[in-house]
Short mmCIF file of C-alpha atoms in Angstrom, two decimals:
data_model
loop_
_atom_site.label_atom_id
_atom_site.label_comp_id
_atom_site.label_asym_id
_atom_site.label_seq_id
_atom_site.Cartn_x
_atom_site.Cartn_y
_atom_site.Cartn_z
CA UNK A 1 10.90 2.08 32.90
CA UNK A 2 10.43 2.94 36.48
CA UNK A 3 12.98 2.07 38.85
CA UNK A 4 10.77 0.87 41.75
CA UNK A 5 8.39 -2.08 41.41
CA UNK A 6 5.13 -1.11 39.98
CA UNK A 7 2.12 -1.72 42.48
CA UNK A 8 -1.13 -3.16 41.78
CA UNK A 9 -3.84 -1.00 41.23
CA UNK A 10 -7.54 -1.88 40.55
CA UNK A 11 -8.73 1.57 39.42
CA UNK A 12 -9.63 2.19 35.91
CA UNK A 13 -7.26 4.09 33.74
CA UNK A 14 -8.43 7.52 32.48
CA UNK A 15 -8.93 8.21 28.89
CA UNK A 16 -5.76 10.56 29.23
CA UNK A 17 -3.91 7.98 30.53
CA UNK A 18 -5.05 5.45 27.74
CA UNK A 19 -4.13 7.81 25.13
CA UNK A 20 -0.59 8.30 26.96
CA UNK A 21 -0.19 4.43 26.80
CA UNK A 22 -1.34 4.01 23.20
CA UNK A 23 1.08 7.04 21.85
CA UNK A 24 3.83 4.77 23.82
CA UNK A 25 3.30 1.62 21.88
CA UNK A 26 4.53 2.70 18.60
CA UNK A 27 7.59 0.50 18.92
CA UNK A 28 5.48 -2.61 20.06
CA UNK A 29 8.60 -4.64 20.18
CA UNK A 30 10.13 -2.37 22.64
CA UNK A 31 6.92 -1.87 24.50
CA UNK A 32 6.73 -5.86 24.92
CA UNK A 33 10.19 -6.31 26.25
CA UNK A 34 9.91 -3.21 28.72
CA UNK A 35 6.48 -4.90 30.23
CA UNK A 36 8.23 -8.36 30.33
CA UNK A 37 10.85 -6.74 32.40
CA UNK A 38 8.22 -4.97 34.31
CA UNK A 39 6.60 -8.31 35.12
CA UNK A 40 9.51 -9.93 36.14
CA UNK A 41 10.18 -7.17 38.82
CA UNK A 42 6.48 -7.20 39.90
CA UNK A 43 4.53 -10.14 38.77
CA UNK A 44 1.32 -8.21 39.88
CA UNK A 45 1.95 -5.16 37.44
CA UNK A 46 -1.61 -4.42 35.99
CA UNK A 47 -0.19 -1.59 33.94
CA UNK A 48 2.50 -3.72 32.26
CA UNK A 49 0.08 -6.63 31.46
CA UNK A 50 -2.10 -4.05 30.19
CA UNK A 51 0.27 -2.22 28.04
CA UNK A 52 1.53 -5.60 27.05
CA UNK A 53 -2.22 -6.49 25.92
CA UNK A 54 -2.39 -3.33 24.01
CA UNK A 55 0.76 -3.92 22.01
CA UNK A 56 -0.32 -7.35 21.21
CA UNK A 57 -3.87 -6.20 20.04
CA UNK A 58 -2.09 -3.71 17.77
CA UNK A 59 0.04 -6.71 16.52
CA UNK A 60 -3.06 -8.60 15.63
CA UNK A 61 -1.76 -11.23 18.19
CA UNK A 62 -4.97 -11.19 19.73
CA UNK A 63 -5.09 -14.59 21.56
CA UNK A 64 -1.52 -13.82 23.31
CA UNK A 65 -3.35 -10.40 24.31
CA UNK A 66 -6.44 -12.56 25.68
CA UNK A 67 -3.95 -14.47 27.72
CA UNK A 68 -2.12 -11.32 29.02
CA UNK A 69 -5.45 -9.82 30.23
CA UNK A 70 -6.45 -13.26 31.92
CA UNK A 71 -3.46 -13.52 33.68
CA UNK A 72 -3.69 -9.82 34.86
CA UNK A 73 -7.38 -10.56 36.17
CA UNK A 74 -6.30 -13.27 38.51
CA UNK A 75 -4.89 -11.06 40.74
CA UNK A 76 -7.11 -7.65 39.52
CA UNK A 77 -10.49 -8.99 38.73
CA UNK A 78 -12.17 -5.80 38.96
CA UNK A 79 -9.82 -3.77 36.64
CA UNK A 80 -12.38 -2.44 34.20
CA UNK A 81 -9.72 -1.25 31.43
CA UNK A 82 -8.43 -4.94 31.49
CA UNK A 83 -11.64 -6.47 31.26
CA UNK A 84 -12.76 -4.35 28.30
CA UNK A 85 -9.28 -5.17 26.66
CA UNK A 86 -9.77 -8.80 27.30
CA UNK A 87 -13.37 -8.62 25.60
CA UNK A 88 -12.16 -6.50 22.66
CA UNK A 89 -9.21 -9.14 21.96
CA UNK A 90 -11.43 -12.14 22.48
CA UNK A 91 -13.89 -10.43 19.71
CA UNK A 92 -11.13 -9.67 17.29
CA UNK A 93 -9.36 -13.10 17.98
CA UNK A 94 -12.80 -14.75 17.07
CA UNK A 95 -13.35 -12.29 13.98
CA UNK A 96 -9.84 -13.15 12.67
CA UNK A 97 -10.60 -17.04 13.12
CA UNK A 98 -13.99 -16.44 11.32
CA UNK A 99 -12.54 -14.57 8.56
CA UNK A 100 -9.65 -17.35 7.86
CA UNK A 101 -12.26 -19.69 7.71
CA UNK A 102 -14.40 -17.81 5.33
CA UNK A 103 -11.33 -17.47 3.46
CA UNK A 104 -10.38 -21.31 3.61
CA UNK A 105 -13.83 -22.03 2.53
CA UNK A 106 -13.63 -19.55 -0.26
CA UNK A 107 -10.46 -21.39 -1.46
CA UNK A 108 -12.00 -24.63 -1.22
CA UNK A 109 -14.97 -23.81 -2.97
CA UNK A 110 -12.88 -22.38 -6.02
CA UNK A 111 -10.54 -25.23 -6.01
CA UNK A 112 -13.62 -27.56 -6.05
CA UNK A 113 -14.96 -25.51 -9.25
CA UNK A 114 -11.40 -25.43 -10.93
CA UNK A 115 -11.17 -29.40 -10.53
CA UNK A 116 -14.90 -29.68 -11.67
CA UNK A 117 -14.08 -27.48 -14.83
CA UNK A 118 -10.90 -29.30 -15.43
CA UNK A 119 -12.55 -32.76 -15.53
CA UNK A 120 -15.37 -31.09 -17.63
CA UNK A 121 -12.95 -29.73 -20.30
CA UNK A 122 -11.24 -33.47 -20.33
CA UNK A 123 -14.65 -35.06 -20.98
CA UNK A 124 -15.42 -32.54 -23.78
CA UNK A 125 -11.88 -33.11 -25.28
CA UNK A 126 -11.70 -29.26 -25.04
CA UNK A 127 -7.78 -28.06 -25.81
CA UNK A 128 -7.07 -25.37 -23.46
CA UNK A 129 -4.64 -22.71 -25.06
CA UNK A 130 -3.43 -20.01 -22.78
CA UNK A 131 -3.46 -16.30 -24.23
CA UNK A 132 0.00 -15.28 -25.00
CA UNK A 133 1.94 -13.27 -22.52
CA UNK A 134 1.07 -9.88 -22.25
CA UNK A 135 -2.49 -10.35 -23.69
CA UNK A 136 -5.25 -8.82 -21.57
CA UNK A 137 -7.38 -11.40 -20.06
CA UNK A 138 -11.27 -11.31 -20.80
CA UNK A 139 -13.65 -10.32 -17.93
CA UNK A 140 -15.63 -13.57 -18.64
CA UNK A 141 -14.66 -17.21 -17.82
CA UNK A 142 -16.18 -20.49 -18.48
CA UNK A 143 -18.37 -21.91 -15.53
CA UNK A 144 -20.60 -24.42 -14.46
CA UNK A 145 -24.12 -23.65 -14.53
CA UNK A 146 -25.30 -23.17 -10.88
CA UNK A 147 -28.87 -23.78 -11.58
CA UNK A 148 -28.02 -27.32 -13.06
CA UNK A 149 -28.45 -29.78 -10.11
CA UNK A 150 -26.13 -32.14 -11.77
CA UNK A 151 -23.28 -29.28 -11.87
CA UNK A 152 -22.28 -31.01 -15.40
CA UNK A 153 -23.56 -28.25 -17.79
CA UNK A 154 -21.03 -25.59 -18.76
CA UNK A 155 -21.45 -21.88 -19.77
CA UNK A 156 -18.77 -20.21 -22.11
CA UNK A 157 -17.91 -17.07 -23.40
CA UNK A 158 -17.94 -17.14 -27.12
CA UNK A 159 -16.44 -14.93 -29.83
CA UNK A 160 -18.21 -14.83 -33.01
CA UNK A 161 -15.59 -13.68 -35.46
CA UNK A 162 -16.49 -12.11 -38.83
CA UNK A 163 -13.12 -12.65 -40.94
CA UNK A 164 -14.28 -10.71 -43.92
CA UNK A 165 -14.35 -7.66 -41.69
CA UNK A 166 -11.42 -8.57 -39.05
CA UNK A 167 -14.29 -7.97 -36.37
CA UNK A 168 -16.18 -9.85 -33.84
CA UNK A 169 -18.93 -10.11 -31.07
CA UNK A 170 -18.88 -11.69 -27.66
CA UNK A 171 -21.46 -13.76 -26.16
CA UNK A 172 -20.31 -13.96 -22.63
CA UNK A 173 -22.79 -16.48 -21.41
CA UNK A 174 -23.32 -19.08 -24.12
CA UNK A 175 -24.89 -21.87 -22.48
CA UNK A 176 -23.94 -25.42 -24.03
CA UNK A 177 -27.50 -26.61 -24.56
CA UNK A 178 -28.52 -23.43 -26.36
CA UNK A 179 -28.52 -23.22 -30.20
CA UNK A 180 -26.42 -21.39 -32.25
CA UNK A 181 -29.37 -20.01 -34.15
CA UNK A 182 -30.76 -18.37 -30.88
CA UNK A 183 -27.85 -16.22 -30.24
CA UNK A 184 -27.09 -15.17 -33.78
CA UNK A 185 -30.89 -14.04 -34.10
CA UNK A 186 -30.20 -12.21 -31.06
CA UNK A 187 -27.01 -10.55 -32.67
CA UNK A 188 -28.87 -9.77 -36.05
CA UNK A 189 -32.13 -9.49 -35.40
CA UNK A 190 -34.70 -9.32 -38.50
CA UNK A 191 -35.32 -5.81 -39.76
CA UNK A 192 -32.65 -4.30 -37.58
CA UNK A 193 -30.12 -2.00 -39.05
CA UNK A 194 -26.92 -3.83 -40.00
CA UNK A 195 -23.61 -2.91 -38.07
CA UNK A 196 -21.93 -0.22 -39.22
CA UNK A 197 -18.96 -2.11 -40.70
CA UNK A 198 -21.65 -4.28 -42.85
CA UNK A 199 -21.75 -1.91 -45.50
CA UNK A 200 -23.23 -4.10 -48.09
CA UNK A 201 -25.93 -5.44 -45.61
CA UNK A 202 -24.75 -9.24 -46.30
CA UNK A 203 -25.25 -10.03 -42.37
CA UNK A 204 -28.63 -11.24 -42.41
CA UNK A 205 -29.23 -14.13 -40.09
CA UNK A 206 -30.92 -16.30 -42.79
CA UNK A 207 -27.81 -15.81 -45.24
CA UNK A 208 -25.05 -16.44 -42.69
CA UNK A 209 -22.93 -19.76 -42.25
CA UNK A 210 -21.28 -20.68 -39.07
CA UNK A 211 -18.19 -22.64 -38.84
CA UNK A 212 -15.76 -24.34 -36.02
CA UNK A 213 -12.29 -25.07 -36.37
CA UNK A 214 -10.64 -27.91 -34.25
CA UNK A 215 -7.34 -28.19 -32.61
CA UNK A 216 -6.23 -30.43 -35.85
CA UNK A 217 -7.41 -27.84 -38.17
CA UNK A 218 -10.70 -29.41 -39.29
CA UNK A 219 -13.33 -26.93 -40.38
CA UNK A 220 -17.00 -28.01 -39.15
CA UNK A 221 -20.00 -26.44 -40.35
CA UNK A 222 -22.66 -25.67 -37.84
CA UNK A 223 -26.35 -25.93 -38.37
CA UNK A 224 -28.25 -23.35 -36.64
CA UNK A 225 -30.37 -25.74 -34.71
CA UNK A 226 -27.06 -27.52 -33.26
CA UNK A 227 -26.31 -26.76 -29.67
CA UNK A 228 -22.98 -25.75 -28.41
CA UNK A 229 -22.78 -29.27 -26.55
CA UNK A 230 -23.57 -30.90 -30.24
CA UNK A 231 -20.51 -29.03 -31.54
CA UNK A 232 -18.24 -29.76 -28.80
CA UNK A 233 -19.54 -33.69 -29.23
CA UNK A 234 -18.60 -33.39 -32.86
CA UNK A 235 -15.36 -31.49 -32.69
CA UNK A 236 -14.03 -34.17 -30.01
CA UNK A 237 -14.21 -37.19 -32.25
CA UNK A 238 -11.01 -39.22 -32.96
CA UNK A 239 -9.17 -37.50 -30.25
CA UNK A 240 -9.49 -33.86 -31.86
CA UNK A 241 -11.34 -30.94 -30.01
CA UNK A 242 -12.20 -27.36 -29.73
CA UNK A 243 -9.51 -24.89 -28.60
CA UNK A 244 -10.49 -22.82 -25.58
CA UNK A 245 -8.21 -19.97 -26.04
CA UNK A 246 -7.96 -17.47 -23.42
CA UNK A 247 -10.97 -18.85 -21.62
CA UNK A 248 -13.21 -18.28 -25.00
CA UNK A 249 -14.70 -20.40 -27.76
CA UNK A 250 -14.50 -18.94 -31.30
CA UNK A 251 -16.65 -19.70 -34.27
CA UNK A 252 -16.24 -17.94 -37.60
CA UNK A 253 -19.60 -16.29 -39.50
CA UNK A 254 -19.53 -15.54 -43.04
CA UNK A 255 -22.19 -14.86 -45.58
CA UNK A 256 -23.19 -17.57 -47.90
CA UNK A 257 -22.16 -17.40 -51.55
CA UNK A 258 -18.92 -15.91 -52.90
CA UNK A 259 -17.73 -14.74 -49.49
CA UNK A 260 -18.07 -18.22 -47.92
CA UNK A 261 -16.46 -20.12 -50.86
CA UNK A 262 -13.38 -17.71 -50.84
CA UNK A 263 -13.03 -17.83 -47.05
CA UNK A 264 -13.13 -21.68 -47.02
CA UNK A 265 -10.70 -21.70 -49.95
CA UNK A 266 -8.24 -19.63 -47.99
CA UNK A 267 -8.68 -21.42 -44.93
CA UNK A 268 -7.39 -24.86 -46.54
CA UNK A 269 -4.46 -23.05 -48.13
CA UNK A 270 -3.42 -21.70 -45.01
CA UNK A 271 -3.97 -24.61 -42.61
#
């Protein structure tokens, strides 16, 4: 801190001086205190205002930096360093405001989507069951169909479970107005090689049955022409509903015949 008052200067600071100033603002709090003292001694200290504004910019207090530059320019209007710093502070301030506004808008949109989903789940009597603690979350979430102007149609991640083999397939985007037959035909296309776990070749689309289980442990057989909306509506009768566990719906797929009969009997014993 100089012992004599700092005189006003209208000259531009050299790049060497600016680097020296920037190197001196590592402790921004001390810089601000020192500049405050300097301005008290000499209210027209351009360097003190400039150093103060630099520190404020570094601290992302851009509106205060802009104010510091404005105060300096009242008595030193041609100081190019201060003019440039004022312009920079203004741009940073505006960018910060814009970024915050964008963040708030994203939060608003996310909250609106969350609220709409919550309402849609209640309308469908879906029972939301969170995954047990420590279970990894799936990458897919239920969402509103953005192409639906009414924003009333949902798209779900769906697990097709094959209990006979303790394995499954995931359909990340099951549109609730699509039929189960459409998706099952895509998973088990005609004339395709069976999956490596189906050694007996039992999982042929035309010979498969699909089941839904409800929160009240009812077992619903699903016709392949039924849509997901149909199944949700059927499951939601009498205060019941499908379980949305870990953001996914799940349906069991078994081959018709003995495997299906045995699986149904086991389900009834264990429910």
